[in-house]
Every structure is written in C-alpha cells, then in structure tokens.
JSON list of C-alpha atoms in Angstrom, two decimals:
[
{"chain": "I", "resi": 1, "resn": "MET", "atom": "CA", "xyz": [144.68, -61.36, 101.93]},
{"chain": "I", "resi": 2, "resn": "LEU", "atom": "CA", "xyz": [141.57, -59.64, 100.17]},
{"chain": "I", "resi": 3, "resn": "PHE", "atom": "CA", "xyz": [140.92, -59.96, 96.49]},
{"chain": "I", "resi": 4, "resn": "LYS", "atom": "CA", "xyz": [138.61, -57.81, 94.60]},
{"chain": "I", "resi": 5, "resn": "ALA", "atom": "CA", "xyz": [136.58, -58.00, 91.20]},
{"chain": "I", "resi": 6, "resn": "THR", "atom": "CA", "xyz": [134.06, -56.01, 89.38]},
{"chain": "I", "resi": 7, "resn": "ALA", "atom": "CA", "xyz": [131.22, -56.95, 86.93]},
{"chain": "I", "resi": 8, "resn": "GLN", "atom": "CA", "xyz": [132.23, -58.47, 83.76]},
{"chain": "I", "resi": 9, "resn": "LYS", "atom": "CA", "xyz": [131.51, -56.19, 80.75]},
{"chain": "I", "resi": 10, "resn": "THR", "atom": "CA", "xyz": [130.22, -59.20, 78.77]},
{"chain": "I", "resi": 11, "resn": "ILE", "atom": "CA", "xyz": [127.16, -59.19, 80.96]},
{"chain": "I", "resi": 12, "resn": "ILE", "atom": "CA", "xyz": [126.49, -55.57, 80.38]},
{"chain": "I", "resi": 13, "resn": "PHE", "atom": "CA", "xyz": [126.90, -55.78, 76.69]},
{"chain": "I", "resi": 14, "resn": "THR", "atom": "CA", "xyz": [124.64, -58.75, 76.33]},
{"chain": "I", "resi": 15, "resn": "LEU", "atom": "CA", "xyz": [121.80, -56.73, 78.03]},
{"chain": "I", "resi": 16, "resn": "LEU", "atom": "CA", "xyz": [122.13, -53.84, 75.60]},
{"chain": "I", "resi": 17, "resn": "PRO", "atom": "CA", "xyz": [120.48, -55.54, 72.71]},
{"chain": "I", "resi": 18, "resn": "LEU", "atom": "CA", "xyz": [117.81, -56.61, 74.93]},
{"chain": "I", "resi": 19, "resn": "ASN", "atom": "CA", "xyz": [117.22, -53.28, 76.12]},
{"chain": "I", "resi": 20, "resn": "ALA", "atom": "CA", "xyz": [117.06, -52.04, 72.33]},
{"chain": "I", "resi": 21, "resn": "LEU", "atom": "CA", "xyz": [114.58, -54.74, 71.50]},
{"chain": "I", "resi": 22, "resn": "LEU", "atom": "CA", "xyz": [112.45, -53.82, 74.57]},
{"chain": "I", "resi": 23, "resn": "CYS", "atom": "CA", "xyz": [112.42, -50.16, 73.65]},
{"chain": "I", "resi": 24, "resn": "ILE", "atom": "CA", "xyz": [111.12, -50.98, 70.12]},
{"chain": "I", "resi": 25, "resn": "GLN", "atom": "CA", "xyz": [108.32, -53.10, 71.49]},
{"chain": "I", "resi": 26, "resn": "ALA", "atom": "CA", "xyz": [107.47, -50.48, 74.45]},
{"chain": "I", "resi": 27, "resn": "VAL", "atom": "CA", "xyz": [106.73, -47.96, 71.72]},
{"chain": "I", "resi": 28, "resn": "GLN", "atom": "CA", "xyz": [104.47, -50.27, 69.76]},
{"chain": "I", "resi": 29, "resn": "TYR", "atom": "CA", "xyz": [102.78, -52.02, 72.77]},
{"chain": "I", "resi": 30, "resn": "LYS", "atom": "CA", "xyz": [102.23, -50.14, 76.07]},
{"chain": "I", "resi": 31, "resn": "ALA", "atom": "CA", "xyz": [102.39, -53.44, 77.92]},
{"chain": "I", "resi": 32, "resn": "PHE", "atom": "CA", "xyz": [105.98, -53.56, 77.53]},
{"chain": "I", "resi": 33, "resn": "ASP", "atom": "CA", "xyz": [106.76, -50.57, 79.46]},
{"chain": "I", "resi": 34, "resn": "PHE", "atom": "CA", "xyz": [107.28, -52.55, 82.68]},
{"chain": "I", "resi": 35, "resn": "SER", "atom": "CA", "xyz": [109.77, -55.00, 81.01]},
{"chain": "I", "resi": 36, "resn": "LEU", "atom": "CA", "xyz": [111.76, -52.03, 79.62]},
{"chain": "I", "resi": 37, "resn": "LEU", "atom": "CA", "xyz": [112.20, -50.49, 83.05]},
{"chain": "I", "resi": 38, "resn": "PHE", "atom": "CA", "xyz": [112.99, -53.87, 84.44]},
{"chain": "I", "resi": 39, "resn": "ALA", "atom": "CA", "xyz": [115.64, -54.44, 81.72]},
{"chain": "I", "resi": 40, "resn": "ILE", "atom": "CA", "xyz": [117.32, -50.89, 82.37]},
{"chain": "I", "resi": 41, "resn": "LEU", "atom": "CA", "xyz": [117.25, -51.48, 86.07]},
{"chain": "I", "resi": 42, "resn": "CYS", "atom": "CA", "xyz": [118.97, -54.80, 85.57]},
{"chain": "I", "resi": 43, "resn": "SER", "atom": "CA", "xyz": [121.49, -53.27, 83.37]},
{"chain": "I", "resi": 44, "resn": "PHE", "atom": "CA", "xyz": [122.21, -50.62, 85.87]},
{"chain": "I", "resi": 45, "resn": "LEU", "atom": "CA", "xyz": [122.64, -52.73, 88.75]},
{"chain": "I", "resi": 46, "resn": "SER", "atom": "CA", "xyz": [125.01, -55.30, 86.70]},
{"chain": "I", "resi": 47, "resn": "LEU", "atom": "CA", "xyz": [127.21, -52.00, 86.45]},
{"chain": "I", "resi": 48, "resn": "CYS", "atom": "CA", "xyz": [127.37, -51.78, 90.14]},
{"chain": "I", "resi": 49, "resn": "LEU", "atom": "CA", "xyz": [128.19, -55.33, 91.02]},
{"chain": "I", "resi": 50, "resn": "ARG", "atom": "CA", "xyz": [131.44, -55.69, 93.21]},
{"chain": "I", "resi": 51, "resn": "TYR", "atom": "CA", "xyz": [132.93, -59.14, 94.39]},
{"chain": "I", "resi": 52, "resn": "GLU", "atom": "CA", "xyz": [135.26, -59.72, 97.18]},
{"chain": "I", "resi": 53, "resn": "PHE", "atom": "CA", "xyz": [137.15, -62.93, 98.03]},
{"chain": "I", "resi": 54, "resn": "GLN", "atom": "CA", "xyz": [139.22, -63.10, 101.21]},
{"chain": "I", "resi": 55, "resn": "ILE", "atom": "CA", "xyz": [141.65, -65.78, 102.28]},
{"chain": "I", "resi": 56, "resn": "GLU", "atom": "CA", "xyz": [142.26, -65.62, 105.92]},
{"chain": "I", "resi": 57, "resn": "LYS", "atom": "CA", "xyz": [144.03, -68.19, 108.37]},
{"chain": "I", "resi": 58, "resn": "ASP", "atom": "CA", "xyz": [141.59, -70.78, 108.28]},
{"chain": "I", "resi": 59, "resn": "THR", "atom": "CA", "xyz": [138.53, -69.53, 106.31]},
{"chain": "I", "resi": 60, "resn": "LEU", "atom": "CA", "xyz": [137.53, -68.65, 102.70]},
{"chain": "I", "resi": 61, "resn": "THR", "atom": "CA", "xyz": [135.14, -65.88, 102.44]},
{"chain": "I", "resi": 62, "resn": "TYR", "atom": "CA", "xyz": [133.18, -64.80, 99.39]},
{"chain": "I", "resi": 63, "resn": "ARG", "atom": "CA", "xyz": [130.95, -61.50, 99.26]},
{"chain": "I", "resi": 64, "resn": "THR", "atom": "CA", "xyz": [128.90, -59.92, 96.60]},
{"chain": "I", "resi": 65, "resn": "TYR", "atom": "CA", "xyz": [127.84, -56.25, 96.73]},
{"chain": "I", "resi": 66, "resn": "ILE", "atom": "CA", "xyz": [125.48, -54.12, 94.79]},
{"chain": "I", "resi": 67, "resn": "LEU", "atom": "CA", "xyz": [126.65, -50.57, 95.21]},
{"chain": "I", "resi": 68, "resn": "TRP", "atom": "CA", "xyz": [127.58, -50.56, 98.97]},
{"chain": "I", "resi": 69, "resn": "PHE", "atom": "CA", "xyz": [124.97, -53.13, 99.94]},
{"chain": "I", "resi": 70, "resn": "LYS", "atom": "CA", "xyz": [126.16, -56.84, 100.73]},
{"chain": "I", "resi": 71, "resn": "VAL", "atom": "CA", "xyz": [123.86, -59.06, 98.84]},
{"chain": "I", "resi": 72, "resn": "TYR", "atom": "CA", "xyz": [125.73, -62.36, 99.34]},
{"chain": "I", "resi": 73, "resn": "ALA", "atom": "CA", "xyz": [128.22, -63.56, 101.78]},
{"chain": "I", "resi": 74, "resn": "LYS", "atom": "CA", "xyz": [129.56, -67.14, 102.35]},
{"chain": "I", "resi": 75, "resn": "THR", "atom": "CA", "xyz": [132.33, -68.18, 104.73]},
{"chain": "I", "resi": 76, "resn": "VAL", "atom": "CA", "xyz": [133.72, -71.57, 104.35]},
{"chain": "I", "resi": 77, "resn": "LYS", "atom": "CA", "xyz": [136.09, -73.67, 106.78]},
{"chain": "I", "resi": 78, "resn": "PRO", "atom": "CA", "xyz": [138.48, -76.19, 105.26]},
{"chain": "I", "resi": 79, "resn": "MET", "atom": "CA", "xyz": [136.70, -79.11, 106.64]},
{"chain": "I", "resi": 80, "resn": "ASP", "atom": "CA", "xyz": [133.53, -77.98, 104.59]},
{"chain": "I", "resi": 81, "resn": "ILE", "atom": "CA", "xyz": [135.46, -77.89, 101.32]},
{"chain": "I", "resi": 82, "resn": "LYS", "atom": "CA", "xyz": [135.32, -81.12, 99.18]},
{"chain": "I", "resi": 83, "resn": "ARG", "atom": "CA", "xyz": [137.94, -79.92, 96.64]},
{"chain": "I", "resi": 84, "resn": "ILE", "atom": "CA", "xyz": [139.17, -77.06, 94.60]},
{"chain": "I", "resi": 85, "resn": "VAL", "atom": "CA", "xyz": [139.23, -77.51, 91.02]},
{"chain": "I", "resi": 86, "resn": "PHE", "atom": "CA", "xyz": [141.40, -75.29, 88.76]},
{"chain": "I", "resi": 87, "resn": "LYS", "atom": "CA", "xyz": [140.13, -74.77, 85.18]},
{"chain": "I", "resi": 88, "resn": "ARG", "atom": "CA", "xyz": [140.61, -72.54, 82.29]},
{"chain": "I", "resi": 89, "resn": "LEU", "atom": "CA", "xyz": [137.94, -69.94, 81.66]},
{"chain": "I", "resi": 90, "resn": "SER", "atom": "CA", "xyz": [139.00, -68.42, 78.24]},
{"chain": "I", "resi": 91, "resn": "TRP", "atom": "CA", "xyz": [142.10, -68.18, 76.42]},
{"chain": "I", "resi": 92, "resn": "LYS", "atom": "CA", "xyz": [144.25, -66.73, 78.99]},
{"chain": "I", "resi": 93, "resn": "THR", "atom": "CA", "xyz": [141.83, -66.58, 82.10]},
{"chain": "I", "resi": 94, "resn": "LYS", "atom": "CA", "xyz": [142.19, -68.91, 84.90]},
{"chain": "I", "resi": 95, "resn": "LEU", "atom": "CA", "xyz": [139.23, -70.12, 87.01]},
{"chain": "I", "resi": 96, "resn": "ALA", "atom": "CA", "xyz": [139.21, -71.85, 90.38]},
{"chain": "I", "resi": 97, "resn": "VAL", "atom": "CA", "xyz": [135.91, -73.47, 91.69]},
{"chain": "I", "resi": 98, "resn": "VAL", "atom": "CA", "xyz": [135.79, -74.13, 95.51]},
{"chain": "I", "resi": 99, "resn": "LYS", "atom": "CA", "xyz": [133.35, -77.22, 95.81]},
{"chain": "I", "resi": 100, "resn": "VAL", "atom": "CA", "xyz": [131.71, -77.00, 99.17]},
{"chain": "I", "resi": 101, "resn": "GLU", "atom": "CA", "xyz": [129.58, -79.57, 101.05]},
{"chain": "I", "resi": 102, "resn": "ASN", "atom": "CA", "xyz": [126.55, -77.44, 101.61]},
{"chain": "I", "resi": 103, "resn": "GLY", "atom": "CA", "xyz": [125.32, -74.68, 99.59]},
{"chain": "I", "resi": 104, "resn": "TRP", "atom": "CA", "xyz": [126.63, -73.06, 96.29]},
{"chain": "I", "resi": 105, "resn": "ASN", "atom": "CA", "xyz": [130.23, -73.44, 95.13]},
{"chain": "I", "resi": 106, "resn": "MET", "atom": "CA", "xyz": [132.51, -70.35, 94.88]},
{"chain": "I", "resi": 107, "resn": "ARG", "atom": "CA", "xyz": [133.68, -69.36, 91.44]},
{"chain": "I", "resi": 108, "resn": "ILE", "atom": "CA", "xyz": [136.90, -67.53, 91.47]},
{"chain": "I", "resi": 109, "resn": "ALA", "atom": "CA", "xyz": [137.92, -65.65, 88.35]},
{"chain": "I", "resi": 110, "resn": "LEU", "atom": "CA", "xyz": [139.20, -62.30, 87.35]},
{"chain": "I", "resi": 111, "resn": "PHE", "atom": "CA", "xyz": [140.17, -61.07, 90.91]},
{"chain": "I", "resi": 112, "resn": "ASN", "atom": "CA", "xyz": [142.83, -58.50, 91.57]},
{"chain": "I", "resi": 113, "resn": "PRO", "atom": "CA", "xyz": [145.77, -59.03, 92.46]},
{"chain": "I", "resi": 114, "resn": "PRO", "atom": "CA", "xyz": [146.23, -62.08, 90.02]},
{"chain": "I", "resi": 115, "resn": "ASN", "atom": "CA", "xyz": [147.95, -64.20, 92.70]},
{"chain": "I", "resi": 116, "resn": "VAL", "atom": "CA", "xyz": [144.74, -65.23, 94.10]},
{"chain": "I", "resi": 117, "resn": "PHE", "atom": "CA", "xyz": [145.25, -68.88, 92.39]},
{"chain": "I", "resi": 118, "resn": "LYS", "atom": "CA", "xyz": [148.55, -69.23, 94.04]},
{"chain": "I", "resi": 119, "resn": "GLU", "atom": "CA", "xyz": [147.21, -68.19, 97.59]},
{"chain": "I", "resi": 120, "resn": "LEU", "atom": "CA", "xyz": [144.26, -70.61, 96.99]},
{"chain": "I", "resi": 121, "resn": "GLU", "atom": "CA", "xyz": [146.58, -73.34, 96.26]},
{"chain": "I", "resi": 122, "resn": "THR", "atom": "CA", "xyz": [148.86, -72.57, 99.15]},
{"chain": "I", "resi": 123, "resn": "PHE", "atom": "CA", "xyz": [145.63, -72.62, 101.44]},
{"chain": "I", "resi": 124, "resn": "ALA", "atom": "CA", "xyz": [144.68, -76.08, 99.98]},
{"chain": "I", "resi": 125, "resn": "HIS", "atom": "CA", "xyz": [148.18, -77.55, 100.63]},
{"chain": "I", "resi": 126, "resn": "GLU", "atom": "CA", "xyz": [148.14, -76.16, 104.25]},
{"chain": "I", "resi": 127, "resn": "TYR", "atom": "CA", "xyz": [144.92, -77.77, 105.16]},
{"chain": "I", "resi": 128, "resn": "ASP", "atom": "CA", "xyz": [145.10, -80.81, 102.96]},
{"chain": "I", "resi": 129, "resn": "VAL", "atom": "CA", "xyz": [142.09, -79.90, 100.81]},
{"chain": "I", "resi": 130, "resn": "ASP", "atom": "CA", "xyz": [141.91, -81.99, 97.65]},
{"chain": "I", "resi": 131, "resn": "ILE", "atom": "CA", "xyz": [143.14, -80.11, 94.42]},
{"chain": "I", "resi": 132, "resn": "GLN", "atom": "CA", "xyz": [142.15, -81.08, 90.94]},
{"chain": "I", "resi": 133, "resn": "LYS", "atom": "CA", "xyz": [143.89, -79.28, 87.82]},
{"chain": "I", "resi": 134, "resn": "THR", "atom": "CA", "xyz": [142.63, -79.73, 84.37]},
{"chain": "I", "resi": 135, "resn": "SER", "atom": "CA", "xyz": [145.16, -80.13, 81.53]},
{"chain": "I", "resi": 136, "resn": "ASP", "atom": "CA", "xyz": [144.21, -76.72, 80.09]},
{"chain": "I", "resi": 137, "resn": "TYR", "atom": "CA", "xyz": [144.95, -75.01, 83.35]},
{"chain": "I", "resi": 138, "resn": "LYS", "atom": "CA", "xyz": [148.23, -76.68, 83.44]},
{"chain": "I", "resi": 139, "resn": "ILE", "atom": "CA", "xyz": [149.17, -75.14, 80.23]},
{"chain": "I", "resi": 140, "resn": "LEU", "atom": "CA", "xyz": [147.97, -71.61, 81.60]},
{"chain": "I", "resi": 141, "resn": "GLU", "atom": "CA", "xyz": [150.28, -72.22, 84.56]},
{"chain": "I", "resi": 142, "resn": "LYS", "atom": "CA", "xyz": [153.29, -72.90, 82.33]},
{"chain": "I", "resi": 143, "resn": "MET", "atom": "CA", "xyz": [152.70, -69.82, 80.25]},
{"chain": "I", "resi": 144, "resn": "SER", "atom": "CA", "xyz": [152.60, -67.52, 83.23]}
]
C-alpha cells in the first residue's frame, strides 16, 4: 500500500523570519544578497517536498521528492530491520521509526491515509520484526 505526505508547514513558517532578517541585512550590506537568495530558494524547495512510504509484500520503501525529481529512496527488507519503534510526536500525532542495520532510519509521521501504523505493525508481526511501543504511543492508540 502506498502512503503519501507533504512538507510540514512548521518548516516553512520557521524559515519566514529568517528570510525577513536576511532581507533587512541585504539592504544594509550587499554581501548578504547571496544568503537572501539561498534562503528564498530553500523556502521555495521546502514547499515542494513530497514523501512516499510504500509497504509491499516483503519490503518497505521510503522516497523523497522535490517537485517531480526523486531526491532520496531507500528500500529495506525485513531481515535488515533491527526494530520498529512507535512513539508520540505531538499531542495527537503518532510516529514510527524503522531502525535499520545500515544507513539512515525511516521516520514515518503525518502520512495519508492514517492507517499506516496499523499496516506497519501488521508487516512487523508477519515477518517477526521486533516492535517497541512507548507508553505515550499506547495512550494515543487507546484514544483512536
């Protein structure tokens, strides 16, 4: 099953004050023109971030796109997974971290449809992958 997510708005809103400060500095000092252009470019690219997480028969695939260009892709088989940790991200937001043997871990949060955590747990039970749930996550499970 394919799950999709877009860039978080908090990333974009934290870059806005940075852009305003750099704009003020660029007016005063010409050396900051490049920094201002770089900050504006980063803000624009953060608006165009897209994430995909796919659970297939025997693999987990995580992809990151900027516009239509694939920037990062990682495919993991069950034997390469150390464990899956289910945590609480914010008051009502769940997070799953797929800890892998080699490379970066996969952080799964804010994906649609929201049944990604149930599917991931089913995948873990099917292939005997170790699962760890924090007490905060268990509270969120009871609420939903």
